[in-house]
Coordinates of C-alpha atoms in Angstrom, one line a residue:
M1 CA 97.4 71.5 130.2
D2 CA 98.6 70.1 133.5
A3 CA 98.9 66.4 134.3
H4 CA 95.7 66.4 136.4
N5 CA 93.5 67.9 133.7
L6 CA 95.1 65.6 131.1
R7 CA 94.1 62.5 133.2
I8 CA 90.6 63.8 133.5
R9 CA 90.4 64.4 129.8
Q10 CA 91.6 60.9 129.1
Q11 CA 89.1 59.4 131.5
H12 CA 86.3 61.2 129.7
R13 CA 87.5 60.1 126.3
D14 CA 87.7 56.5 127.5
L15 CA 84.1 56.6 128.6
L16 CA 82.9 58.2 125.4
R17 CA 84.8 55.7 123.2
A18 CA 82.7 53.0 124.8
T19 CA 79.7 54.6 123.1
D20 CA 81.5 54.6 119.7
F21 CA 82.3 58.3 119.9
T22 CA 85.7 59.2 118.4
F23 CA 88.2 62.1 118.7
C24 CA 90.0 63.2 115.6
D25 CA 93.3 63.7 117.5
D26 CA 93.4 60.3 119.1
S27 CA 95.6 58.8 116.4
E28 CA 99.1 59.9 115.5
Q29 CA 99.4 62.2 112.5
E30 CA 102.5 62.5 110.4
P31 CA 103.9 66.0 111.0
D32 CA 103.9 68.3 108.0
I33 CA 107.5 69.5 107.6
T34 CA 106.5 72.2 105.2
L35 CA 104.5 73.9 108.0
K36 CA 107.5 73.7 110.3
Q37 CA 109.7 75.2 107.7
A38 CA 107.1 77.9 107.0
A39 CA 107.2 78.9 110.7
K40 CA 111.0 79.1 110.6
D41 CA 110.9 81.2 107.4
L42 CA 108.4 83.6 108.9
A43 CA 110.5 84.1 112.0
T44 CA 113.5 84.8 109.8
S45 CA 111.5 87.3 107.7
Y46 CA 110.5 89.2 110.8
R47 CA 114.1 89.8 111.6
T48 CA 115.1 90.9 108.0
G49 CA 112.1 92.7 106.7
P50 CA 109.2 95.1 107.6
L51 CA 106.4 92.6 108.0
Q52 CA 103.2 93.4 109.9
H53 CA 99.7 92.0 110.7
V54 CA 97.5 93.0 107.7
L55 CA 94.1 91.6 108.7
C56 CA 91.6 94.5 109.1
E57 CA 88.2 93.0 109.8
G58 CA 86.1 89.9 109.2
V59 CA 83.7 90.4 106.4
T60 CA 81.6 87.3 106.3
A61 CA 81.6 83.6 107.0
S62 CA 80.0 80.7 105.2
S63 CA 78.0 79.8 108.3
C64 CA 77.9 80.6 112.0
D65 CA 76.6 78.4 114.9
H66 CA 75.8 81.3 117.2
G67 CA 75.9 84.7 115.5
V68 CA 76.6 86.8 118.6
H69 CA 79.1 84.6 120.5
Q70 CA 80.8 82.6 117.7
N71 CA 81.2 85.0 114.8
I72 CA 84.2 85.7 112.5
G73 CA 85.2 88.8 114.5
N74 CA 86.3 86.5 117.3
T75 CA 89.1 85.1 115.2
L76 CA 90.9 88.5 115.0
S77 CA 92.2 88.2 118.6
D78 CA 94.0 85.2 120.1
D79 CA 92.0 84.4 123.3
D80 CA 89.2 82.1 124.4
A81 CA 86.7 83.4 121.8
F82 CA 86.2 81.5 118.5
W83 CA 84.3 81.2 115.3
S84 CA 82.2 78.0 114.8
S85 CA 80.4 76.7 111.7
T86 CA 77.0 75.3 111.8
G87 CA 76.7 71.5 112.1
S88 CA 76.7 69.4 108.9
G89 CA 78.0 66.3 107.3
P90 CA 81.8 65.6 107.1
Q91 CA 82.1 66.8 103.5
Q92 CA 80.8 70.3 104.0
E93 CA 83.1 73.2 103.0
E94 CA 83.3 76.4 105.1
Y95 CA 85.1 79.7 104.6
L96 CA 86.1 82.9 106.4
L97 CA 86.5 86.1 104.3
Y98 CA 88.6 89.0 105.6
R99 CA 89.3 92.6 104.5
L100 CA 93.0 93.4 104.6
A101 CA 94.5 96.6 106.0
S102 CA 95.2 98.2 102.6
P103 CA 93.7 98.0 99.1
H104 CA 97.0 96.6 98.1
S105 CA 98.2 94.2 100.8
Y106 CA 100.8 91.5 100.2
V107 CA 100.2 88.4 102.3
Y108 CA 103.4 86.5 103.1
A109 CA 101.9 83.9 105.4
V110 CA 98.7 83.0 107.2
Q111 CA 98.6 81.7 110.8
I112 CA 95.6 79.7 112.0
A113 CA 94.8 78.2 115.4
I114 CA 92.1 75.5 115.6
Y115 CA 89.7 75.8 118.5
R116 CA 89.7 73.1 121.2
A117 CA 86.4 73.0 123.2
R118 CA 87.8 72.4 126.7
Y119 CA 84.3 72.9 128.2
Q120 CA 83.1 69.8 126.4
L121 CA 83.7 66.2 127.6
G122 CA 87.0 65.0 126.3
A123 CA 88.0 68.5 125.1
P124 CA 87.5 67.8 121.3
M125 CA 89.0 70.1 118.7
Y126 CA 87.3 71.0 115.4
P127 CA 89.8 71.3 112.5
P128 CA 89.0 71.0 108.8
K129 CA 90.5 68.3 106.7
S130 CA 92.5 70.7 104.6
I131 CA 92.8 74.5 104.0
S132 CA 93.3 76.6 100.9
F133 CA 93.3 80.4 100.3
E134 CA 92.1 83.0 97.9
T135 CA 93.1 86.6 97.5
G136 CA 91.5 89.4 95.5
F137 CA 91.0 93.1 95.0
S138 CA 87.2 92.6 95.1
Q139 CA 85.4 90.1 97.3
N140 CA 83.3 89.1 94.3
H141 CA 86.4 88.3 92.2
M142 CA 88.8 86.2 94.2
Q143 CA 91.7 84.3 92.7
P144 CA 92.8 80.9 94.1
V145 CA 96.3 80.8 95.8
P146 CA 98.3 77.8 94.6
G147 CA 98.6 75.1 97.2
H148 CA 96.3 72.9 99.3
Y149 CA 97.4 72.4 102.9
Q150 CA 96.6 69.6 105.3
A151 CA 95.3 70.9 108.6
Q152 CA 97.4 69.6 111.5
L153 CA 95.5 68.0 114.5
T154 CA 96.7 70.5 117.0
D155 CA 95.4 73.6 118.7
H156 CA 98.8 75.3 118.4
V157 CA 99.3 78.0 115.8
Q158 CA 99.9 76.6 112.3
T159 CA 101.8 78.8 109.7
F160 CA 101.0 78.5 106.0
K161 CA 103.4 80.3 103.7
L162 CA 101.8 81.7 100.6
P163 CA 103.3 82.2 97.1
A164 CA 104.8 85.6 96.2
S165 CA 101.8 86.5 94.1
S166 CA 99.3 86.7 97.0
A167 CA 98.3 90.3 97.0
G168 CA 94.9 92.0 97.2
Q169 CA 92.4 93.7 99.6
F170 CA 90.6 90.5 100.6
L171 CA 91.7 87.1 101.9
K172 CA 89.5 84.1 102.0
V173 CA 90.4 81.1 104.2
I174 CA 88.6 78.0 102.7
M175 CA 88.3 74.9 105.0
H176 CA 87.6 71.7 103.2
G177 CA 85.8 68.9 105.0
K178 CA 85.2 68.3 108.7
V179 CA 86.7 65.6 111.0
Q180 CA 85.1 66.0 114.4
Q181 CA 81.6 65.4 115.6
Q182 CA 79.9 67.2 118.5
L183 CA 78.7 64.8 121.1
E184 CA 75.3 66.4 121.7
D185 CA 74.0 66.1 118.1
R186 CA 76.6 64.0 116.3
Q187 CA 77.0 66.8 113.7
Y188 CA 80.3 67.8 112.3
F189 CA 81.7 71.3 113.0
T190 CA 84.8 73.4 112.1
A191 CA 85.9 75.9 114.8
I192 CA 88.7 78.4 114.5
R193 CA 90.2 80.3 117.5
C194 CA 92.5 82.8 115.6
V195 CA 93.5 83.8 112.1
K196 CA 96.4 86.2 111.4
A197 CA 97.8 87.4 108.0
I198 CA 101.4 88.5 107.9
G199 CA 102.7 90.7 105.2
R200 CA 103.0 94.3 104.0
C201 CA 100.7 97.2 103.2
L202 CA 101.8 98.3 99.7
P203 CA 101.9 102.1 99.3
A204 CA 99.2 103.6 97.2
A205 CA 101.7 106.1 95.7
A206 CA 104.1 103.4 94.7
V207 CA 101.2 101.3 93.2
H208 CA 100.3 104.4 91.0
E209 CA 103.9 104.9 90.0
A210 CA 104.4 101.2 89.0
S211 CA 101.1 101.3 87.0
Q212 CA 102.4 104.4 85.1
L213 CA 105.7 102.6 84.4
I214 CA 103.7 99.6 83.0
R215 CA 101.5 102.0 81.0
S216 CA 104.5 103.8 79.4
G217 CA 106.3 100.5 78.6
Q218 CA 109.2 101.1 80.9
L219 CA 108.2 98.1 83.0
P220 CA 107.1 95.4 80.4
L221 CA 104.6 93.0 81.7
S222 CA 105.9 90.3 79.5
Q223 CA 109.1 90.4 81.5
S224 CA 107.5 91.0 84.8
F225 CA 105.0 88.2 84.7
N226 CA 106.4 85.9 81.9
M227 CA 103.1 86.4 80.0
P228 CA 102.6 86.4 76.2
V229 CA 102.8 89.8 74.6
S230 CA 99.2 89.5 73.5
V231 CA 98.1 89.1 77.0
C232 CA 100.2 92.1 78.1
L233 CA 98.7 94.4 75.5
Q234 CA 95.2 93.3 76.7
L235 CA 96.1 94.2 80.3
L236 CA 97.3 97.6 79.3
N237 CA 93.8 98.4 77.9
T238 CA 92.0 97.3 81.1
T239 CA 90.8 99.6 83.8
V240 CA 93.0 101.5 86.2
H241 CA 91.9 99.2 89.0
C242 CA 93.1 96.1 87.1
R243 CA 96.4 97.8 86.2
Y244 CA 96.9 98.6 89.9
S245 CA 96.3 94.9 90.7
Y246 CA 99.0 93.7 88.4
A247 CA 101.4 96.4 89.6
A248 CA 100.8 95.1 93.1
Y249 CA 101.5 91.6 92.0
Y250 CA 104.7 92.8 90.4
S251 CA 105.9 94.4 93.6
T252 CA 105.8 91.1 95.5
L253 CA 108.5 89.5 93.3
T254 CA 111.7 89.1 95.2
G255 CA 114.7 90.9 94.1
C256 CA 112.7 93.6 92.3
N257 CA 114.4 97.0 92.0
C258 CA 111.4 99.0 90.7
P259 CA 110.2 102.1 92.6
F260 CA 107.2 100.1 94.0
C261 CA 109.4 97.8 96.0
S262 CA 111.8 100.4 97.2
L263 CA 109.0 102.4 98.7
S264 CA 107.0 99.4 100.2
G265 CA 108.5 99.5 103.7
A266 CA 105.7 101.7 105.1
C267 CA 102.0 101.8 104.3
L268 CA 101.0 105.2 102.7
S269 CA 97.5 104.1 101.7
L270 CA 94.7 106.6 102.4
N271 CA 92.1 103.8 102.4
R272 CA 93.1 101.9 105.5
C273 CA 90.4 100.7 107.9

């Protein structure tokens, strides 16, 4: 934003503060060094490995302020379009659920850009208080990803690095709490401009081969996942879908020499969107 527009924005904010209206990004926020490091790690990974954008489509959102103009599909491209929640109190939780590009996608990092409403007086932005993630092979059976991230008060892209076990066909972005009111109705909103998931599409052929290795005992789950033997035996008796799920998790472990990882440079899945 140029100096002239910044002055105008500041003048508008000064006027609104006189009416006890506040802006969440008025005060200084301690920078999150883990997010800075995550962005650096992602840039390094792009240079050393076959990472790609793995979001396929927006499936559903917890709420939507205007279904046609502010829906989850707007977050798939980085432009002036955006998704917005409905108005609520500051404690309300919201989420965005996405389908990934392959039934077995490994998510290395998620990038999120908060929306700043430059058409509103004072150009407020609408971040959540914090963000967490879930992944899963079924949208009805999602698993929490370890970690809870504080949202930075900026409309620049924020990078969240996920643990190595973050694989599946679905990604849920969960936004906890709201920090910005809308002037017109004094309701709290969350608004997101863009979401990207960076990772790899895991080959269906390699998933099948890894699951067969697990089934035959050549790839012991007790070693792969550090699980008790009793749990491993139970997994071996589950459905093919579940065995594929655990094979996909195994492939994301760094330094793995199994056939799954050696073939995972290109997506061979027949079920891509």
